[in-house]
Structures are given as C-alpha cells and as structure tokens.
XYZ file of C-alpha atoms in Angstrom:
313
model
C -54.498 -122.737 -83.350
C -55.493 -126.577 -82.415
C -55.421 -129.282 -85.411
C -59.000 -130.204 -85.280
C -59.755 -127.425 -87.922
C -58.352 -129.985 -90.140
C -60.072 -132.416 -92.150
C -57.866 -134.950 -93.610
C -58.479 -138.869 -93.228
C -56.135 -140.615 -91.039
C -53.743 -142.960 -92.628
C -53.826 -141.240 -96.272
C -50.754 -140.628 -98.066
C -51.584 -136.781 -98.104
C -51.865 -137.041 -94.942
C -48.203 -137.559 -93.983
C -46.520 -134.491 -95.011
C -48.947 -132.533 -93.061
C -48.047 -134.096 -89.685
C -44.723 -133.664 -90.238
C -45.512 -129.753 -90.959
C -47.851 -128.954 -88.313
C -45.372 -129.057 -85.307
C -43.020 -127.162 -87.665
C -45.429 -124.179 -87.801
C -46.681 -124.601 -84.527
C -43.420 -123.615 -83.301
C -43.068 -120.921 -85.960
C -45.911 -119.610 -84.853
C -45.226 -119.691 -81.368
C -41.928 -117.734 -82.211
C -43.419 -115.122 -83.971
C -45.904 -114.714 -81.183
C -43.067 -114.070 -78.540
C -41.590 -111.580 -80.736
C -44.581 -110.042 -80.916
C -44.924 -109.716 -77.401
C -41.426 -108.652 -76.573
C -42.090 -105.963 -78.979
C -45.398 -104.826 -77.410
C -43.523 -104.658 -73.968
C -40.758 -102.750 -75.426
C -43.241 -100.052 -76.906
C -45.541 -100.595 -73.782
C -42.889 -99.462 -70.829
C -41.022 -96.599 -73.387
C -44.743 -94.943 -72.873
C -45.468 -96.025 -69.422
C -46.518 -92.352 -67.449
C -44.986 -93.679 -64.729
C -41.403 -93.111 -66.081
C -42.491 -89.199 -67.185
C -44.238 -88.829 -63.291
C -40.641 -90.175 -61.911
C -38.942 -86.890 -63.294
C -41.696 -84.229 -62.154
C -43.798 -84.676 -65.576
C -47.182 -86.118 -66.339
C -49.365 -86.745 -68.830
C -50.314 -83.571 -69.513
C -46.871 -82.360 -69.953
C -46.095 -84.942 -72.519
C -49.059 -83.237 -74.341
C -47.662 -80.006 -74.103
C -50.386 -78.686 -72.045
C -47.424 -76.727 -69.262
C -43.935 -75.969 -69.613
C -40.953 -78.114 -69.395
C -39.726 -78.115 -66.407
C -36.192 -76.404 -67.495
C -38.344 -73.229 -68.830
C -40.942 -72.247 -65.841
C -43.461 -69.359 -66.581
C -41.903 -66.225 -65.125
C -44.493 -65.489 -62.637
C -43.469 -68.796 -60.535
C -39.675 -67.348 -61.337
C -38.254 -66.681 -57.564
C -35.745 -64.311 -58.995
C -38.214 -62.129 -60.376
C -41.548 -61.644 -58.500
C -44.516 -59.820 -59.185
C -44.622 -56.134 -58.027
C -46.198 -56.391 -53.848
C -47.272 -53.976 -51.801
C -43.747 -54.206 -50.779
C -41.793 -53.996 -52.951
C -44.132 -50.961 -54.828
C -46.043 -49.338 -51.871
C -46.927 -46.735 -53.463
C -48.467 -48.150 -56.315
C -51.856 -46.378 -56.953
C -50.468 -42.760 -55.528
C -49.990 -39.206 -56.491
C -47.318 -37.341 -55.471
C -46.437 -33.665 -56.990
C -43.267 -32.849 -56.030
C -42.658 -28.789 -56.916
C -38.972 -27.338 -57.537
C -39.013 -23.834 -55.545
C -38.524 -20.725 -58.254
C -37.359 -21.526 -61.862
C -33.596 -20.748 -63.129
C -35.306 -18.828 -65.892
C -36.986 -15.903 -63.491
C -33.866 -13.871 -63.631
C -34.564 -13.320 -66.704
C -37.989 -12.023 -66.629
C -38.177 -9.962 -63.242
C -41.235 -7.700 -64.561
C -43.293 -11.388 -65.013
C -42.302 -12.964 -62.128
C -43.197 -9.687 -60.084
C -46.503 -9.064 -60.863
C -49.205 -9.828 -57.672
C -51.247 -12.822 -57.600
C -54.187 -13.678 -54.919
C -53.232 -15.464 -52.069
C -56.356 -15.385 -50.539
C -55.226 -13.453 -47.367
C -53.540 -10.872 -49.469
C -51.182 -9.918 -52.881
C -47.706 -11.616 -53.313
C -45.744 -11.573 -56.271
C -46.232 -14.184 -58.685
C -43.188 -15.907 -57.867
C -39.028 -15.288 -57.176
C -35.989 -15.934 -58.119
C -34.922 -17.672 -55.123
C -31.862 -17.315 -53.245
C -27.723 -19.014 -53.992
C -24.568 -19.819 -52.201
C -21.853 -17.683 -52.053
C -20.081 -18.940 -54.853
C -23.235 -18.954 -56.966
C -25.315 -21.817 -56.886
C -28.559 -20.858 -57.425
C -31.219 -22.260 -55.500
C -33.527 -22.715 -58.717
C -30.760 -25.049 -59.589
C -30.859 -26.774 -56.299
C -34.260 -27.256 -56.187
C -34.618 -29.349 -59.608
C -31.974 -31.247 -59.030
C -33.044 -32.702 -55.843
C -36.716 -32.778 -57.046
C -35.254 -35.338 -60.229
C -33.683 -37.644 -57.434
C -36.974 -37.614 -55.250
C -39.064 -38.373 -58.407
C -36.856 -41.085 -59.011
C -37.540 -42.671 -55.394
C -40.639 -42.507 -55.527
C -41.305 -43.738 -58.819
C -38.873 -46.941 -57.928
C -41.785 -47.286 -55.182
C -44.666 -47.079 -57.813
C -45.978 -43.513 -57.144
C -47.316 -41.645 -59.988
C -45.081 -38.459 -59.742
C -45.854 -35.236 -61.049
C -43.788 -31.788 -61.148
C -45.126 -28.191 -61.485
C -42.329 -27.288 -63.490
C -39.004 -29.183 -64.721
C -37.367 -26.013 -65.776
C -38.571 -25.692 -69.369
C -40.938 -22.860 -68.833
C -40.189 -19.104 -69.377
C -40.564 -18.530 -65.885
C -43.032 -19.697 -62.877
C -44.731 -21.066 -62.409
C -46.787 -18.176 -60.083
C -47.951 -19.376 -56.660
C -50.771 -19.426 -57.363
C -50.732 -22.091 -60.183
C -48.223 -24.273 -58.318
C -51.132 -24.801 -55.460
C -53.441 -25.310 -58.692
C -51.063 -28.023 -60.201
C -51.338 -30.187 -56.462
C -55.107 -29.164 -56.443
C -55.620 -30.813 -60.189
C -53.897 -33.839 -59.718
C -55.740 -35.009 -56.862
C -52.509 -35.540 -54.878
C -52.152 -37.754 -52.292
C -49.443 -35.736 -50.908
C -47.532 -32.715 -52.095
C -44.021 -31.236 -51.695
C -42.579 -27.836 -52.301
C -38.487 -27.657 -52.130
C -36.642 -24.901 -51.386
C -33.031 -23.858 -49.701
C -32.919 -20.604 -47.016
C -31.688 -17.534 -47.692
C -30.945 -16.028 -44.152
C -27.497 -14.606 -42.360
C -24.809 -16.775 -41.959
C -24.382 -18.519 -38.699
C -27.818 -19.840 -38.995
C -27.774 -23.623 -39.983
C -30.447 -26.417 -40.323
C -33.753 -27.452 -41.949
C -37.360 -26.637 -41.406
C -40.328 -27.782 -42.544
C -42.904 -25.160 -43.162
C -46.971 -26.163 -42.623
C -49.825 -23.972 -43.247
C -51.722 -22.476 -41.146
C -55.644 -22.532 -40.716
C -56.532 -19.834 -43.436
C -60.411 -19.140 -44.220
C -60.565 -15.961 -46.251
C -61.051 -15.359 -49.412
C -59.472 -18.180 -51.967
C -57.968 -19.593 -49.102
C -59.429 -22.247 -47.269
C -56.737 -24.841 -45.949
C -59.324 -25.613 -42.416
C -59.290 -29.847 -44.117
C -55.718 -29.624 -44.994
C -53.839 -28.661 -41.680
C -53.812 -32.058 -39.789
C -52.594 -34.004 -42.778
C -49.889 -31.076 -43.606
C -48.812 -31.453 -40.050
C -48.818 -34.805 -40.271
C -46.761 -35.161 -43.775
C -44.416 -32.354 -42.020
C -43.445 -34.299 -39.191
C -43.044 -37.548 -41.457
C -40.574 -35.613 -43.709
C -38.648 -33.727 -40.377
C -38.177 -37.066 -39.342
C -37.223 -39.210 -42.016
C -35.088 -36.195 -43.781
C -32.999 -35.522 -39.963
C -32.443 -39.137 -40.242
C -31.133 -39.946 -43.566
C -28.799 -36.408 -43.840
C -28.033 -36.451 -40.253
C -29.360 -32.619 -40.157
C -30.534 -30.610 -37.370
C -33.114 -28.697 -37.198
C -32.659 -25.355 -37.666
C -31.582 -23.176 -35.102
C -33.131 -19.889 -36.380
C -36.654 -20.064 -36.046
C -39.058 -21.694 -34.380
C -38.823 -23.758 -31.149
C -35.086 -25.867 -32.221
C -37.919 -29.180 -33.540
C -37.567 -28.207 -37.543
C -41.169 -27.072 -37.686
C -42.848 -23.758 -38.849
C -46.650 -22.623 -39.421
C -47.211 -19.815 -41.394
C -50.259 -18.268 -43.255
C -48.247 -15.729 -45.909
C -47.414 -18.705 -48.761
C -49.755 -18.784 -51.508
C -48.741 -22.337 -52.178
C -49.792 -23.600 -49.283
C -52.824 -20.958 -48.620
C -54.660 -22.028 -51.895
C -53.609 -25.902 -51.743
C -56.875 -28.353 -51.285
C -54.253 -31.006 -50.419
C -51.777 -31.885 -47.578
C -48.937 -30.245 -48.486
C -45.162 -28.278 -47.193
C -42.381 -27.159 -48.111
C -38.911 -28.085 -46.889
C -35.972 -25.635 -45.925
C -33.547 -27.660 -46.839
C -30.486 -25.331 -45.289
C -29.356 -22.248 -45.310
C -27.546 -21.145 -48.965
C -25.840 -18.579 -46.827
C -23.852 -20.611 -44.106
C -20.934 -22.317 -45.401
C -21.412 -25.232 -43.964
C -24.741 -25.544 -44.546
C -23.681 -24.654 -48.577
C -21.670 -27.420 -48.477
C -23.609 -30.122 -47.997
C -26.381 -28.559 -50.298
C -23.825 -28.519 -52.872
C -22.677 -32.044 -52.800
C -24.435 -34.675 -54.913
C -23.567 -37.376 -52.384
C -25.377 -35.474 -49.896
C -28.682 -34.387 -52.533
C -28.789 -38.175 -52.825
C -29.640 -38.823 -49.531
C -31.413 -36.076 -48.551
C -34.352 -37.390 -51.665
C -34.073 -40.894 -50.214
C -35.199 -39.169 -46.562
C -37.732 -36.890 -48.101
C -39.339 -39.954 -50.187
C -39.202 -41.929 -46.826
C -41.203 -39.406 -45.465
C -43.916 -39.090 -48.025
C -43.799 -42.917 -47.959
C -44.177 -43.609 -43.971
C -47.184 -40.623 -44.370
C -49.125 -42.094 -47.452
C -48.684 -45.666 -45.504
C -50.624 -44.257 -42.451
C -46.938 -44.350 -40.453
C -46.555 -40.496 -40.594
C-alpha cells in the first residue's frame, strides 16, 4: 500500500512515530507477502497435471475416473484374453457325440432285442456290442472315449451333447439315438464304436450313409456333408493315432457306405460312425485298451469335427 492514504500534517509531533513505523511495516508486509507466495508455489507445482501426465496419469485418473495403472481392467490383461474365434472355434456349435451300445444291455437282452423301424427295414432296438479277449467291453470303450472327445470339444467352445452317458437301463434304440442328433439341431454328429471281426484284421473305418429314400428314411440332404465329416475324421483320426485304415473292408482308404444302420438311415444331420479297431486283433486291442492311446485318438476325432464345422473338411 502507498502512504498517501494517510492524512497527518507534516511536521506534527504525532506525526513522528508514524514515519518511523511505516518502513517498519512496509517491510513486514513485504515479508509476509513472499511467504505467501512461496507457499502458493509450493501448493501450485504439488498439483501441477503435468507431474501426474509424466508417470502415464492424467487428470482424469487423479479423479478416479480409470484404474491405476498397477491394477489394469482384465480385458486389456495380455495374459488373459477374451475368448476368439481362435482360441474357441467352435463357439456357437452343436455337436452330439453318441457312445455305441450301453454296458447295461447285457442285462436286459429281451429290451434291447425288440425291432425298431429303420426305414428300409426292422433291426433290433439296439446291442450289446462286442469286447477284447480279455473282456473289455466295447460299451465301456465307447464312453470312455466319448468323455475325452466331449472334453475337446468343449475346451473349443462346442455345445456337446450325448445320447446316453451310461445311466440308462439300456439303449438307447437306434432309432432314438438318430432322434437325439435330429432334436438338437446338430451341426455335426458322431457315433463310436470298436469292430468285432476275426483276428488278423486290423484298422479303422469310418462308416457314411448311404442315399436312403424309403419309408422314415430319407438321408438324400445328408450324404455330402456325412462324406464330408467322414473324410475329415479318417484324416485327422489316421493322423493323431498313427492308424491305418483297415484292411478288411472296403478299398484299404478307411471308408464305408452302407444303408442297413438305423442311426444313420433316420439321421436329418451329417453324421458317422467310427470303427475305431478291431476288439478281436491283439494288437489292435491293445491300443484300444490304453488310455494314452484313447487320449489321442479324441484329440484326432475332435480335429476332425473341428476342420469339418470350419469349412476345412
């Protein structure tokens, strides 16, 4: 502040005193000022944004409007990314995967006997399958190997669905099985099963239907994408098991059309079934029996589905 807001007469006696204490608070007050402003600088550059932009912040992260930086949202997390169409190709698929026969239909051979329609004749409603020498049923087999392909599939993000998981009485009939694939609206569907012929003959097949048109039967939209999903499997399943094809039947290439299985006469889907070996060949039984072998053999079946659902089949 300047002195002329004062009003006292020059040369008075009250005067005095006040000269000598105006350059007294002048200085004061110029002190306190500074302070003042050392203090406003202090608090002015511990909020300057520049210092929070200098470490990867802002302002809106001193408002709390994003995570700290040490705590990311788990969808920018490179260690754990979203489900692709990579990593879960067949997300949005159905697959029904059906375990040949039932370890239950030995005990209920008048059930299991009875004829269903298979719309180009009568077959019985269902068997009890075949087993190795030293008694490993095929029923067994079958569920067992369809649990490790559900498994690999799911991982992929099918939907997977099984006519039976070995809880039922008995059956299902062959009939129903086709009706299981039919009601799910499968994308693709699978029928496993181990051979029963002489020893000496070895290998897998893939059995396709034919074109049936009688009756129930009606398979005429089915029998390019059965072929199709056939040869997918052959491959994929020779490649992961090392397998040959089987040298009983057929031309040696591991396929086989036929028009006598109700599962694949009545199906309104692509759909086979896989020979996975002969039960009755030793060597053959060996590898059927060995879990290390079961493991891979699901891994080349679900490759198989997968290359055919992804248009590679």
């Amino acid at each position: 502040m300047s002195n002329e807001g004062f009003s006292k007469r020059p040369g008075s006696s009250r005067d005095r005193p006040a000269r000598v204490a105006m350059p007294m608070l002048a200085v004061l007050a110029a002190a306190v000022l500074a302070l003042l402003g050392v203090a406003a600088w202090l608090l002015w550059g511990a909020a300057d944004p520049g210092d929070a932009d200098a470490t990867g912040g802002g302002p809106d992260d001193r408002a709390g409007t994003h995570a700290p930086p040490s705590s990311p949202p788990a969808s920018r997390d490179p260690h754990t990314p979203g489900p692709t169409r990579e990593s879960a190709p067949l997300r949005g698929r159905t697959v029904v995967v059906d375990p040949g026969h039932n370890p239950h239909n030995r005990d209920h051979p008048g059930k299991i006997s009875r004829p269903v329609d298979i719309g180009t004749g009568k077959k019985e409603c269902d068997t009890t399958g075949t087993a190795t020498n030293s008694g490993y049923a095929e029923a067994e087999f079958t569920l067992d190997l369809a649990r490790r392909v559900r498994t690999a599939l799911q991982a992929r993000g099918a939907t997977v669905k099984f006519t039976h998981d070995g809880k039922t009485p008995y059956g299902p009939c062959v009939d129903e099985r086709a009706q299981k694939g039919n009601s799910a609206k499968a994308d693709a569907v699978i029928s496993l099963h181990a051979d029963g012929a002489p020893s000496g003959a070895r290998g897998f097949h893939v059995i396709l239907p034919a074109s049936v048109h009688k009756g129930d039967a009606d398979t005429r939209r089915i029998v390019g994408p059965s072929r199709r999903l056939g040869t997918a499997v052959r491959d994929n399943f020779r490649e992961a098991t090392d397998e040959r094809p089987a040298n009983y039947l057929g031309d040696g290439k591991g396929l086989d059309t036929r028009e006598d299985l109700g599962g694949l006469n009545l199906s309104r889907v692509p759909k086979v079934f896989l020979e996975c070996g002969n039960m009755r060949d030793a060597r053959d039984a060996a590898h059927l029996t060995s879990v290390k072998w079961r493991e891979k053999a699901a891994h080349g079946i679900s490759d198989g589905i997968t290359a055919f659902l992804r248009g590679k089949g």
